[in-house]
CSV table of C-alpha atoms in Angstrom, one decimal:
chain,number,residue,atom,x,y,z
A,1,UNK,CA,0.1,0.1,0.2
A,2,UNK,CA,3.0,2.4,1.0
A,3,UNK,CA,3.8,4.3,-3.0
A,4,UNK,CA,5.4,7.9,-2.6
A,5,UNK,CA,2.2,9.5,-3.6
A,6,UNK,CA,0.0,7.5,-1.7
A,7,UNK,CA,1.1,9.3,1.8
A,8,UNK,CA,-0.9,11.9,3.4
A,9,UNK,CA,0.6,14.3,6.7
A,10,UNK,CA,-3.0,15.8,8.7
A,11,UNK,CA,-1.6,18.9,10.3
A,12,UNK,CA,-3.5,21.7,12.0
A,13,UNK,CA,-2.2,25.1,10.1
A,14,UNK,CA,-0.7,26.9,7.6
A,15,UNK,CA,2.4,27.7,9.4
A,16,UNK,CA,3.0,23.8,10.2
A,17,UNK,CA,2.5,22.8,7.1
A,18,UNK,CA,4.8,25.3,5.5
A,19,UNK,CA,7.8,24.0,8.1
A,20,UNK,CA,7.0,20.4,6.8
A,21,UNK,CA,7.2,21.3,3.4
A,22,UNK,CA,10.3,22.7,4.1
A,23,UNK,CA,12.2,19.7,5.3
A,24,UNK,CA,10.4,16.8,3.2
A,25,UNK,CA,11.8,15.3,-0.1
A,26,UNK,CA,9.0,12.9,-0.3
A,27,UNK,CA,5.7,13.2,-3.0
A,28,UNK,CA,3.7,13.3,0.6
A,29,UNK,CA,0.0,15.3,0.4
A,30,UNK,CA,-0.4,17.6,3.4
A,31,UNK,CA,-3.9,18.3,4.3
A,32,UNK,CA,-4.7,21.2,6.7
A,33,UNK,CA,-7.3,20.7,9.0
A,34,UNK,CA,-7.5,24.3,10.6
A,35,UNK,CA,-8.4,23.2,13.9
A,36,UNK,CA,-10.6,21.1,15.4
A,37,UNK,CA,-12.6,19.3,12.5
A,38,UNK,CA,-16.3,19.1,12.8
A,39,UNK,CA,-18.4,15.9,11.3
A,40,UNK,CA,-19.3,17.4,8.2
A,41,UNK,CA,-15.6,18.6,7.5
A,42,UNK,CA,-13.6,15.2,8.9
A,43,UNK,CA,-16.2,13.5,6.1
A,44,UNK,CA,-15.2,15.7,3.6
A,45,UNK,CA,-11.4,15.3,4.1
A,46,UNK,CA,-12.2,11.0,4.2
A,47,UNK,CA,-13.8,11.1,1.0
A,48,UNK,CA,-11.5,14.0,-1.1
A,49,UNK,CA,-8.2,12.0,0.0
A,50,UNK,CA,-9.4,9.1,0.2
A,51,UNK,CA,-7.9,8.3,3.8
A,52,UNK,CA,-9.0,5.1,4.4
A,53,UNK,CA,-7.0,3.5,1.7
A,54,UNK,CA,-3.9,5.8,2.2
A,55,UNK,CA,-0.5,5.8,4.5
A,56,UNK,CA,-2.0,8.7,6.9
A,57,UNK,CA,0.2,10.8,9.8
A,58,UNK,CA,-0.5,12.6,12.2
A,59,UNK,CA,1.8,15.7,13.1
A,60,UNK,CA,-0.2,18.3,15.3
A,61,UNK,CA,0.9,20.9,18.2
A,62,UNK,CA,1.4,19.3,21.6
A,63,UNK,CA,-0.9,21.5,22.9
A,64,UNK,CA,-4.4,21.1,24.5
A,65,UNK,CA,-5.9,22.0,20.9
A,66,UNK,CA,-3.4,19.5,18.8
A,67,UNK,CA,-3.8,16.9,21.8
A,68,UNK,CA,-7.6,16.6,21.4
A,69,UNK,CA,-7.5,16.7,17.6
A,70,UNK,CA,-5.1,13.7,17.5
A,71,UNK,CA,-7.6,11.7,19.7
A,72,UNK,CA,-10.3,12.7,17.4
A,73,UNK,CA,-8.2,12.0,14.2
A,74,UNK,CA,-7.1,9.0,15.9
A,75,UNK,CA,-10.5,7.7,16.5
A,76,UNK,CA,-11.4,8.1,13.1
A,77,UNK,CA,-8.2,6.5,11.1
A,78,UNK,CA,-7.2,4.2,13.7
A,79,UNK,CA,-4.1,3.0,10.9
A,80,UNK,CA,-2.7,6.7,10.9
A,81,UNK,CA,0.8,6.5,12.1
A,82,UNK,CA,1.5,9.6,14.9
A,83,UNK,CA,4.4,12.1,14.7
A,84,UNK,CA,5.5,13.8,17.8
A,85,UNK,CA,7.2,16.7,18.3
A,86,UNK,CA,8.6,17.7,21.6
A,87,UNK,CA,6.4,19.5,23.7
A,88,UNK,CA,9.5,21.9,24.3
A,89,UNK,CA,8.5,22.9,20.9
A,90,UNK,CA,4.8,22.7,21.6
A,91,UNK,CA,3.7,24.0,18.1
A,92,UNK,CA,4.9,22.0,14.7
A,93,UNK,CA,5.5,25.3,13.1
A,94,UNK,CA,8.2,26.2,15.6
A,95,UNK,CA,10.0,23.1,15.7
A,96,UNK,CA,13.5,23.3,14.3
A,97,UNK,CA,14.1,21.8,11.3
A,98,UNK,CA,16.4,19.4,12.7
A,99,UNK,CA,14.2,17.7,15.3
A,100,UNK,CA,11.2,18.3,12.5
A,101,UNK,CA,13.2,16.1,10.1
A,102,UNK,CA,14.9,13.5,12.2
A,103,UNK,CA,10.6,12.9,13.5
A,104,UNK,CA,10.0,12.6,9.5
A,105,UNK,CA,12.4,10.1,8.9
A,106,UNK,CA,11.7,7.8,11.4
A,107,UNK,CA,8.4,7.7,10.1
A,108,UNK,CA,10.1,6.3,6.6
A,109,UNK,CA,9.4,9.6,5.1
A,110,UNK,CA,12.2,10.8,2.8
A,111,UNK,CA,13.5,14.6,4.2
A,112,UNK,CA,16.2,16.6,3.0
A,113,UNK,CA,19.5,15.3,4.1
A,114,UNK,CA,21.4,18.8,5.1
A,115,UNK,CA,18.3,18.5,8.2
A,116,UNK,CA,19.7,15.1,9.5
A,117,UNK,CA,23.3,16.7,10.1
């Protein structure tokens, strides 16, 4: 099931998406939730991105709203893998590129090797 274009990373916001895009080289679709998800928006994401049939990675902030979103996504997408940023950085957007690249590569997502030095 793992084709490069079959990977989806779910993040909270555009700044998170930009930070992830800086470090990855893999063909990955990055989906922004813009915070918590209602039932309709979640159904729309499931259908639009065929999340039940893709390799899904959840990468959200280590704060109250991020943890709440992670729990919601974990219920709806039990096959999803979780990528965590250190609670020291709290937010994906403020996580240093090197730390983010290390977390991503641990889930078999290709990153620019410059960020792994």
